PDB file of C-alpha atoms in Angstrom:
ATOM      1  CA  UNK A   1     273.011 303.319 172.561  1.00 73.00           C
ATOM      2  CA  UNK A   2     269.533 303.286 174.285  1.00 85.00           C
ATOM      3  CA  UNK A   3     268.084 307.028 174.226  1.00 91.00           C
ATOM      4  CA  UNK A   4     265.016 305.913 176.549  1.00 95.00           C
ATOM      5  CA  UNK A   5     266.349 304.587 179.829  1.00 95.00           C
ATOM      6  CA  UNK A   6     264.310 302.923 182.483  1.00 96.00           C
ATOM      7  CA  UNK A   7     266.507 302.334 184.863  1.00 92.00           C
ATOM      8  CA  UNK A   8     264.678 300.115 187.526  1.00 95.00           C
ATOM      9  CA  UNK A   9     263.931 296.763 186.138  1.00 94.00           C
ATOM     10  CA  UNK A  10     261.180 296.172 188.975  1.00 96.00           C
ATOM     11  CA  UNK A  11     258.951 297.842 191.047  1.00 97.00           C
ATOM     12  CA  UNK A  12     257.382 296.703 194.256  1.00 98.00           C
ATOM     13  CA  UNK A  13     254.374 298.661 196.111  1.00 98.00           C
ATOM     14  CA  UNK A  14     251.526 298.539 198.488  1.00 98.00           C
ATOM     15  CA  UNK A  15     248.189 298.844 198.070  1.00 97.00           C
ATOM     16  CA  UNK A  16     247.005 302.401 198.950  1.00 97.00           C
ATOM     17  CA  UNK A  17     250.230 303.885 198.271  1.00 97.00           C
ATOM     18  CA  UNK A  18     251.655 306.212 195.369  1.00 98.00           C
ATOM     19  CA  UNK A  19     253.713 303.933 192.964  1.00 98.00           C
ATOM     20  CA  UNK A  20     256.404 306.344 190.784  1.00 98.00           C
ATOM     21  CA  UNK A  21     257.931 305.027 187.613  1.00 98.00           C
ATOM     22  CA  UNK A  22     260.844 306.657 185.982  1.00 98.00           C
ATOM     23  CA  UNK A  23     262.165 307.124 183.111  1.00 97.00           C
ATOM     24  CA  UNK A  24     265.100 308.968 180.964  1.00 97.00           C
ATOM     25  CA  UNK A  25     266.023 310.183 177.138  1.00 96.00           C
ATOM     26  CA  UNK A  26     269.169 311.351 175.768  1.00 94.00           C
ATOM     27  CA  UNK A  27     267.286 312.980 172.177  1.00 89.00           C
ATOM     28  CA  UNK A  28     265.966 316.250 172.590  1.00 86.00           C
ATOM     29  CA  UNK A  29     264.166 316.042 169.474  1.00 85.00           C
ATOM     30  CA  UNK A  30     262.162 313.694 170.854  1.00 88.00           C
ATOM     31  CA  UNK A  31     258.622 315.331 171.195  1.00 85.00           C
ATOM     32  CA  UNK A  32     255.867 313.240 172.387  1.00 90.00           C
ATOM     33  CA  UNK A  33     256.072 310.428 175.369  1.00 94.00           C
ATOM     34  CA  UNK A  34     253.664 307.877 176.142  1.00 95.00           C
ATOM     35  CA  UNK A  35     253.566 304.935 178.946  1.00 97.00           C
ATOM     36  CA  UNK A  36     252.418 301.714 178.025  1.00 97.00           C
ATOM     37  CA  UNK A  37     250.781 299.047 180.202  1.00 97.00           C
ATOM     38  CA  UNK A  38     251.840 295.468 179.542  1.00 93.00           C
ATOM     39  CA  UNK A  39     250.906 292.102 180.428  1.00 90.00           C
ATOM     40  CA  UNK A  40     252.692 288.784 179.526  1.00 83.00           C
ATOM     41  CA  UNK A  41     251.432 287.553 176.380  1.00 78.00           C
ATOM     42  CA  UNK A  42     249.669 290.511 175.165  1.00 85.00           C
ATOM     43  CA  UNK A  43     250.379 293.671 173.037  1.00 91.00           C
ATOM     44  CA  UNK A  44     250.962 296.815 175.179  1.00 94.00           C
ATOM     45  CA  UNK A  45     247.662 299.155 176.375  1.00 95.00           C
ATOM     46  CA  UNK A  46     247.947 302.532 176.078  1.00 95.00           C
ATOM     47  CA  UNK A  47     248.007 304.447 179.407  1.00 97.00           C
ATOM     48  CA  UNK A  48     248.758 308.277 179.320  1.00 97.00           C
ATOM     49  CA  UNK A  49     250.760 310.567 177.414  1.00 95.00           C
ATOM     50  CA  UNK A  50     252.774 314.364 177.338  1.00 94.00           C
ATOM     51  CA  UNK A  51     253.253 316.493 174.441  1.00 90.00           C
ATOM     52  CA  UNK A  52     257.287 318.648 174.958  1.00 89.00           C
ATOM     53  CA  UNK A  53     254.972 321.417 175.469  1.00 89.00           C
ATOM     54  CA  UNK A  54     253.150 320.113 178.741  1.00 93.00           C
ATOM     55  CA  UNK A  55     254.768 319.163 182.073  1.00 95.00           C
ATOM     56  CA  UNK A  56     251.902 317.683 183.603  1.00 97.00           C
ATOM     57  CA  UNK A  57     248.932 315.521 182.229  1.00 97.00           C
ATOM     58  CA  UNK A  58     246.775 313.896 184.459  1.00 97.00           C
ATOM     59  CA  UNK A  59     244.069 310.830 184.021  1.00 96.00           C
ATOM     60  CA  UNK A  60     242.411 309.463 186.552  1.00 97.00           C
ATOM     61  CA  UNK A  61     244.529 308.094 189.113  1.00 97.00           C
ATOM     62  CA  UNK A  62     247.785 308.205 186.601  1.00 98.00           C
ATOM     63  CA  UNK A  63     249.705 311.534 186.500  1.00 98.00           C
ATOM     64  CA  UNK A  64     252.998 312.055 184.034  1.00 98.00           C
ATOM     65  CA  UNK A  65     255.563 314.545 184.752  1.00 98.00           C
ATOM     66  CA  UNK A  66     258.095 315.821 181.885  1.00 97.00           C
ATOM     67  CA  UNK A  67     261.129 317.506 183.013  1.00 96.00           C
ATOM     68  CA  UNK A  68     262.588 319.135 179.311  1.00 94.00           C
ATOM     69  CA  UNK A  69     265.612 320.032 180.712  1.00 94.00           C
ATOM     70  CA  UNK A  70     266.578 317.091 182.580  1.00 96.00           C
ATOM     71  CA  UNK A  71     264.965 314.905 180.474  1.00 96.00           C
ATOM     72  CA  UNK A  72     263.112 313.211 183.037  1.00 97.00           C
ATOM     73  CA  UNK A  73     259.814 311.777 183.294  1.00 97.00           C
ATOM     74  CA  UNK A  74     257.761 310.021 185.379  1.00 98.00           C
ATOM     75  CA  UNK A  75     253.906 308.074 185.964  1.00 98.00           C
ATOM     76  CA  UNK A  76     252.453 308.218 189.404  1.00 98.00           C
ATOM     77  CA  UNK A  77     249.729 306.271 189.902  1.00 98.00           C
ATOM     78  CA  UNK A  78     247.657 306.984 193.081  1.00 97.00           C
ATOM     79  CA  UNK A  79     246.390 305.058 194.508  1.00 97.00           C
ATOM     80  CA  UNK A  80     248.193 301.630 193.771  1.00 98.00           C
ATOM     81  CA  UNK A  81     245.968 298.839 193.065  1.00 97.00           C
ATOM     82  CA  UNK A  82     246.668 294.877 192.685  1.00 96.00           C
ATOM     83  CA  UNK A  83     245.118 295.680 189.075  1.00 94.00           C
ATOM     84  CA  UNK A  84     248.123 297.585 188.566  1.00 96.00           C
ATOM     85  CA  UNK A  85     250.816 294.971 188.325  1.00 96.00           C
ATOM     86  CA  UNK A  86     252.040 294.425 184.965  1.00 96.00           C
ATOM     87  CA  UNK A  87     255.378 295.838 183.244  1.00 95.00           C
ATOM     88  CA  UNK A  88     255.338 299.776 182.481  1.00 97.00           C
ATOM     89  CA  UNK A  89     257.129 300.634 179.073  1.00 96.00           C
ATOM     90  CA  UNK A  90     258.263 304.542 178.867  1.00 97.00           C
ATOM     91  CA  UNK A  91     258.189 305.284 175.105  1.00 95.00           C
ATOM     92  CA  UNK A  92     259.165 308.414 172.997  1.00 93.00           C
ATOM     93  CA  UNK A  93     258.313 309.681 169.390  1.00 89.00           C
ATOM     94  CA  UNK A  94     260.846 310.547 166.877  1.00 74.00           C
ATOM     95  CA  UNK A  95     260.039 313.848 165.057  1.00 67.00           C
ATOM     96  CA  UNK A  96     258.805 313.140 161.564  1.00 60.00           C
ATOM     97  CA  UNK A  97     256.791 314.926 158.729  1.00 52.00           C
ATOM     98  CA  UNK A  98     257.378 318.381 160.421  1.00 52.00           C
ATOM     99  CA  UNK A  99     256.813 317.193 163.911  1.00 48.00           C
ATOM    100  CA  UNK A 100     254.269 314.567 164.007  1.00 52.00           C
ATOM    101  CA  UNK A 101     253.593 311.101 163.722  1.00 61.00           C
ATOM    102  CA  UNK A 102     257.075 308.379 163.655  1.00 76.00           C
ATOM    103  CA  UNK A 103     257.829 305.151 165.305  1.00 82.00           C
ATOM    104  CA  UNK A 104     258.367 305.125 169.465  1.00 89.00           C
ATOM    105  CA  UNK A 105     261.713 303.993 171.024  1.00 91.00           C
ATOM    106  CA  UNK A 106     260.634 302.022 174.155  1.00 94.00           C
ATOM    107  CA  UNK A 107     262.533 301.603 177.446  1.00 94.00           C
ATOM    108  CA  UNK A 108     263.025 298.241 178.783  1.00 93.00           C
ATOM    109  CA  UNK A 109     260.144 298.639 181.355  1.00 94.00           C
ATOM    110  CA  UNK A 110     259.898 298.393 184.929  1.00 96.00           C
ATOM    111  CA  UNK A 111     257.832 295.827 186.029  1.00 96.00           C
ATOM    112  CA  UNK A 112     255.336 296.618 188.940  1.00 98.00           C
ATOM    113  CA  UNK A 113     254.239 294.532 191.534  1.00 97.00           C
ATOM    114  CA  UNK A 114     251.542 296.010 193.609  1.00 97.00           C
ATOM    115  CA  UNK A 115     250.844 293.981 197.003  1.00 96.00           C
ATOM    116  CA  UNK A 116     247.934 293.673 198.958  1.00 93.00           C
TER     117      UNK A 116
ATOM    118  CA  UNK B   1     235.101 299.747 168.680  1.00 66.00           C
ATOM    119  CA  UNK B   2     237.034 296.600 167.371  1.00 83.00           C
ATOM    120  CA  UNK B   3     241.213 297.328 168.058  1.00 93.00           C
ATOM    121  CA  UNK B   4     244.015 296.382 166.540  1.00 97.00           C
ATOM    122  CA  UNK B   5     243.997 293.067 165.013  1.00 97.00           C
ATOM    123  CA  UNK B   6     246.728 290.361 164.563  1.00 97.00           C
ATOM    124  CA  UNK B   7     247.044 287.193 162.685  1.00 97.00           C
ATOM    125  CA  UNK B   8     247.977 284.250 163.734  1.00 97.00           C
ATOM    126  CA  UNK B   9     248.721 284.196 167.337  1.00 96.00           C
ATOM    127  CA  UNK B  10     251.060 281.683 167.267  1.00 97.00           C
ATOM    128  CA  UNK B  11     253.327 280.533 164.066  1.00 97.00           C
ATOM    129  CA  UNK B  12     255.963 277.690 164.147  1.00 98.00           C
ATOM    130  CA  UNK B  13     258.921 277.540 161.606  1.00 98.00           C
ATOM    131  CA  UNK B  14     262.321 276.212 160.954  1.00 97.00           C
ATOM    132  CA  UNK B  15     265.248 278.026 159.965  1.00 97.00           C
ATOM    133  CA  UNK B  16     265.024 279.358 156.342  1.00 97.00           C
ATOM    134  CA  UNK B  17     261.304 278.947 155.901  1.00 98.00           C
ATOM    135  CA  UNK B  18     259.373 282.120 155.182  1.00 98.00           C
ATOM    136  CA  UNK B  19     256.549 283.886 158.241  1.00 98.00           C
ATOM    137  CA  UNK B  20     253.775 286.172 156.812  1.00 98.00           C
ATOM    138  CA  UNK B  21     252.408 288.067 159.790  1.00 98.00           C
ATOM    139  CA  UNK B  22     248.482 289.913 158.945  1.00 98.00           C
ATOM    140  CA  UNK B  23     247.493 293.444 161.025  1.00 98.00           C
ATOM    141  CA  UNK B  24     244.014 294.943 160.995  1.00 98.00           C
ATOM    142  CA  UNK B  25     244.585 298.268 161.989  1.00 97.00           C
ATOM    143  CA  UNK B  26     241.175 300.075 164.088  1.00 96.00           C
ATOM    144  CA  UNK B  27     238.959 301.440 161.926  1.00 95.00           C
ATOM    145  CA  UNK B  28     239.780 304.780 160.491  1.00 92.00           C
ATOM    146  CA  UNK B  29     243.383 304.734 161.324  1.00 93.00           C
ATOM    147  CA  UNK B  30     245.808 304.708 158.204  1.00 92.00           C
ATOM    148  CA  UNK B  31     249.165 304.101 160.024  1.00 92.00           C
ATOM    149  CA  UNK B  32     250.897 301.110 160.619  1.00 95.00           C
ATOM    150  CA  UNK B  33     253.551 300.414 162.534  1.00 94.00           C
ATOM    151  CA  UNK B  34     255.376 297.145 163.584  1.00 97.00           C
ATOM    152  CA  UNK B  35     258.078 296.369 166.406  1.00 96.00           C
ATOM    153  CA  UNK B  36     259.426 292.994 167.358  1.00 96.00           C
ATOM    154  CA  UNK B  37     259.969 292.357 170.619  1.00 93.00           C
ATOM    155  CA  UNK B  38     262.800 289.408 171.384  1.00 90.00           C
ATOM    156  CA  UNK B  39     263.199 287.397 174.728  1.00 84.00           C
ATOM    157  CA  UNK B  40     264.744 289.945 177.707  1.00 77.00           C
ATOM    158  CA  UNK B  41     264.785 293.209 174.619  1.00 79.00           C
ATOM    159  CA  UNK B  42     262.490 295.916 174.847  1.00 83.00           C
ATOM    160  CA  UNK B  43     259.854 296.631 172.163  1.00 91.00           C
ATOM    161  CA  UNK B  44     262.232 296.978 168.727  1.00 93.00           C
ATOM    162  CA  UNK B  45     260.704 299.490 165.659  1.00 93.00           C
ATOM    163  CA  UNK B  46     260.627 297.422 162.721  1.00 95.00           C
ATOM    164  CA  UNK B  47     258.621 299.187 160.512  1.00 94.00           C
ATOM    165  CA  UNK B  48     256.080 302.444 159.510  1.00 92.00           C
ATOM    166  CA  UNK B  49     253.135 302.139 156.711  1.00 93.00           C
ATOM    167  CA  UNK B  50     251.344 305.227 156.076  1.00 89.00           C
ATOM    168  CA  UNK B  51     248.682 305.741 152.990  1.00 89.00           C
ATOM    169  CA  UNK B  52     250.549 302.262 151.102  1.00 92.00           C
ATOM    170  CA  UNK B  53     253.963 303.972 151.692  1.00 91.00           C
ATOM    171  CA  UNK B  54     256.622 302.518 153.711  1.00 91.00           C
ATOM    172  CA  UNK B  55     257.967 305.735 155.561  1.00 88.00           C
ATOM    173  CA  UNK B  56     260.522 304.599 158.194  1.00 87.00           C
ATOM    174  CA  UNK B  57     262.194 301.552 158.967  1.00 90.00           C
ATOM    175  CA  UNK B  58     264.147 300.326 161.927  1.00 90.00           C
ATOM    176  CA  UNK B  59     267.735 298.579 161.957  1.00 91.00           C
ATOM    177  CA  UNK B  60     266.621 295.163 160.635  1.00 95.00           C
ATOM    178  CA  UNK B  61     267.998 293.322 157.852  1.00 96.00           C
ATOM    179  CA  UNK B  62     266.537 293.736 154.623  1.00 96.00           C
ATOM    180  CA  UNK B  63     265.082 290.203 154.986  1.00 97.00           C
ATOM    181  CA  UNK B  64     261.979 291.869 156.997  1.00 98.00           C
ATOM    182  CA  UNK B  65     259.615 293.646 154.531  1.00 97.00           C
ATOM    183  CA  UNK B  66     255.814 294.510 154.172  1.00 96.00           C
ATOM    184  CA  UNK B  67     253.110 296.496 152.281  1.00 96.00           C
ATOM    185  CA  UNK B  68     250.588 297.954 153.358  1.00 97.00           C
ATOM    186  CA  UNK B  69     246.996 297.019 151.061  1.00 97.00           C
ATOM    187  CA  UNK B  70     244.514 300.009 150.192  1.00 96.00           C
ATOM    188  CA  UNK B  71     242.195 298.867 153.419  1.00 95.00           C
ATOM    189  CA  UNK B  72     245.364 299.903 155.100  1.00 96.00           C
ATOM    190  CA  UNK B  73     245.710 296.052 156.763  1.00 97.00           C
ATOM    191  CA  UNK B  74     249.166 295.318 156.829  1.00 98.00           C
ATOM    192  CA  UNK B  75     251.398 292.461 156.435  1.00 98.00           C
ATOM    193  CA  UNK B  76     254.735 291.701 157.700  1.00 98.00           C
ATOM    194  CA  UNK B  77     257.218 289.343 155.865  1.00 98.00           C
ATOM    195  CA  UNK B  78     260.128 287.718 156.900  1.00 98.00           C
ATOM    196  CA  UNK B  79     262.505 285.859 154.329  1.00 97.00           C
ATOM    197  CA  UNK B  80     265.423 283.466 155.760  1.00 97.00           C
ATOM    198  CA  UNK B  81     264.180 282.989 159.235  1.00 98.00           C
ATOM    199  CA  UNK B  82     266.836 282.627 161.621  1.00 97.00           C
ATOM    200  CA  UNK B  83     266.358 281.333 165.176  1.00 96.00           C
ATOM    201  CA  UNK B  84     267.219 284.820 166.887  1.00 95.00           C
ATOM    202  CA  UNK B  85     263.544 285.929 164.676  1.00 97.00           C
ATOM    203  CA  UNK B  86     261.675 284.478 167.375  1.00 97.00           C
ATOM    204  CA  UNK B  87     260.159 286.777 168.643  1.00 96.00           C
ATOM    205  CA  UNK B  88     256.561 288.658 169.924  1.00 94.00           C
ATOM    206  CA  UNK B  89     255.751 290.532 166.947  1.00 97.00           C
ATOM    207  CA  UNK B  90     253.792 293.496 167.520  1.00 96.00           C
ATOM    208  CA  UNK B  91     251.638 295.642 165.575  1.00 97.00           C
ATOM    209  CA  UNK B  92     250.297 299.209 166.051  1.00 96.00           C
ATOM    210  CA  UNK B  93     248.167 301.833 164.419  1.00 95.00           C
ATOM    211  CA  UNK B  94     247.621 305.396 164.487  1.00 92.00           C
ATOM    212  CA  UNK B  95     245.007 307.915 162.755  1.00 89.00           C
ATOM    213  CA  UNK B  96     248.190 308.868 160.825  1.00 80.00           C
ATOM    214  CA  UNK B  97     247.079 312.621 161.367  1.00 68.00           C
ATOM    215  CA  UNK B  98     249.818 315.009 160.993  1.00 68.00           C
ATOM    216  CA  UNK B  99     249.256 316.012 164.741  1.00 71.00           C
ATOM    217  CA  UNK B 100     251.908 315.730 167.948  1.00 69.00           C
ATOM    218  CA  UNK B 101     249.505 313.735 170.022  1.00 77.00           C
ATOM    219  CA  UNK B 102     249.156 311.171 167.518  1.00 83.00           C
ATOM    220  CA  UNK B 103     248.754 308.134 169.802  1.00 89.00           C
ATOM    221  CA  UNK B 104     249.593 304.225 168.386  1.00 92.00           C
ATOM    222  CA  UNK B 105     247.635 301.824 169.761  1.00 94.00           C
ATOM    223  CA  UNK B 106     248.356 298.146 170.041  1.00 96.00           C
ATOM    224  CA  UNK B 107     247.520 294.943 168.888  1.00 96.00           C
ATOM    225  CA  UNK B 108     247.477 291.304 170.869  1.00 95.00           C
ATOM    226  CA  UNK B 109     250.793 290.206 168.975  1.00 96.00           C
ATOM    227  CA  UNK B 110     252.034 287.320 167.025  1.00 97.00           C
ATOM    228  CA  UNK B 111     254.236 284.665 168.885  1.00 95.00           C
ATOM    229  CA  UNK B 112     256.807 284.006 166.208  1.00 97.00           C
ATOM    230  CA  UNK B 113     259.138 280.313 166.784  1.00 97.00           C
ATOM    231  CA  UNK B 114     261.615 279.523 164.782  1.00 97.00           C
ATOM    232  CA  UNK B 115     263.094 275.682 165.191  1.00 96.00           C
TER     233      UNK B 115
END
């Protein structure tokens, strides 16, 4: 039973243009999401992250959106770059010690190709 | 800042043999966390170390254990190896701060092969 679901396996985008990952959870107890940069070989970079509280936190040219009750979110990244092409893994936090801190449950990842 | 580190990179075994997998965690973080991360799976949780304690494991076999030493390195074990073990083992660590944006952060992985 996955509870983070990301349901497009690939991505493919221009340069220039806005490139919008999704992603979806089933736990509502979940309380702190985080996307993850990956490339082949290596451990995952963090990107950005949302507290349940938020619905927007922005960085740069990355932007996530949390949707509580349709437990939704999504990274834009504006403008694409070639750079940008790697796999994308959605994660959320399980609530531990009172609401903080616990291991992430990943998504699958979407992997984004960004062309010139 | 030095991150996360992992040791070795790369470790051959056959089936039944033993792996011991090291973790440096960044400097001033006390939580450690590892995930495996098999061929066409997503990134699994294995296990949490926080302060020497282990505080939350994932749905693995008892077979996959660790500790976590008072420099708060960690090391991952696993007993029996089977070929489905092969794996990219992964490593994170956290300030372990009992605060919601508590953010792990990720080391290069170990590329685990079992023959």
């Amino acid at each position: 039973d996955q509870q983070v679901k990301q349901n497009s396996p690939s991505l493919s985008v221009q340069e220039g243009r806005i490139s919008i990952l999704n992603c979806d959870y089933t736990n509502s107890m979940f309380d702190y999401f985080l996307w993850y940069k990956k490339y082949p070989a290596e451990g995952p970079t963090f990107l950005i992250s949302i507290s349940s509280i938020k619905d927007k936190n922005e960085d740069g040219r990355f932007t996530v959106f949390l949707n509580k009750s349709a437990k939704h979110l999504s990274l834009h990244i504006v403008p694409s770059q070639p750079g940008d092409s790697a796999v994308y893994f959605c994660a959320a936090r399980e609530m531990n010690y009172g609401g903080s801190q616990g291991n992430l449950i990943f998504g699958k990842g979407t992997k984004l190709s960004v062309k010139p | 800042e030095a991150g996360v580190t992992q040791s070795p990179t790369h470790l051959i075994k056959t089936r039944g043999q033993q792996a011991t997998l090291r973790c440096s965690p960044i400097s001033g973080h006390t939580s450690v966390y590892w995930y495996q991360q098999a061929l066409g799976l997503g990134l699994q949780f294995l296990l949490w170390y926080d302060e020497g304690e282990e505080r939350n494991r994932g749905n693995f076999p008892p077979r996959f254990s660790g500790r976590q030493f008072p420099n708060y390195s960690s090391e991952l074990n696993v007993n029996a190896l089977e070929l489905e073990d092969s794996a990219l083992y992964l490593c994170a660590s956290s300030l372990g701060q009992r605060i919601m944006t508590d953010t792990q952060y990720f080391g290069p992985g170990t590329r685990l092969t079992v023959l």
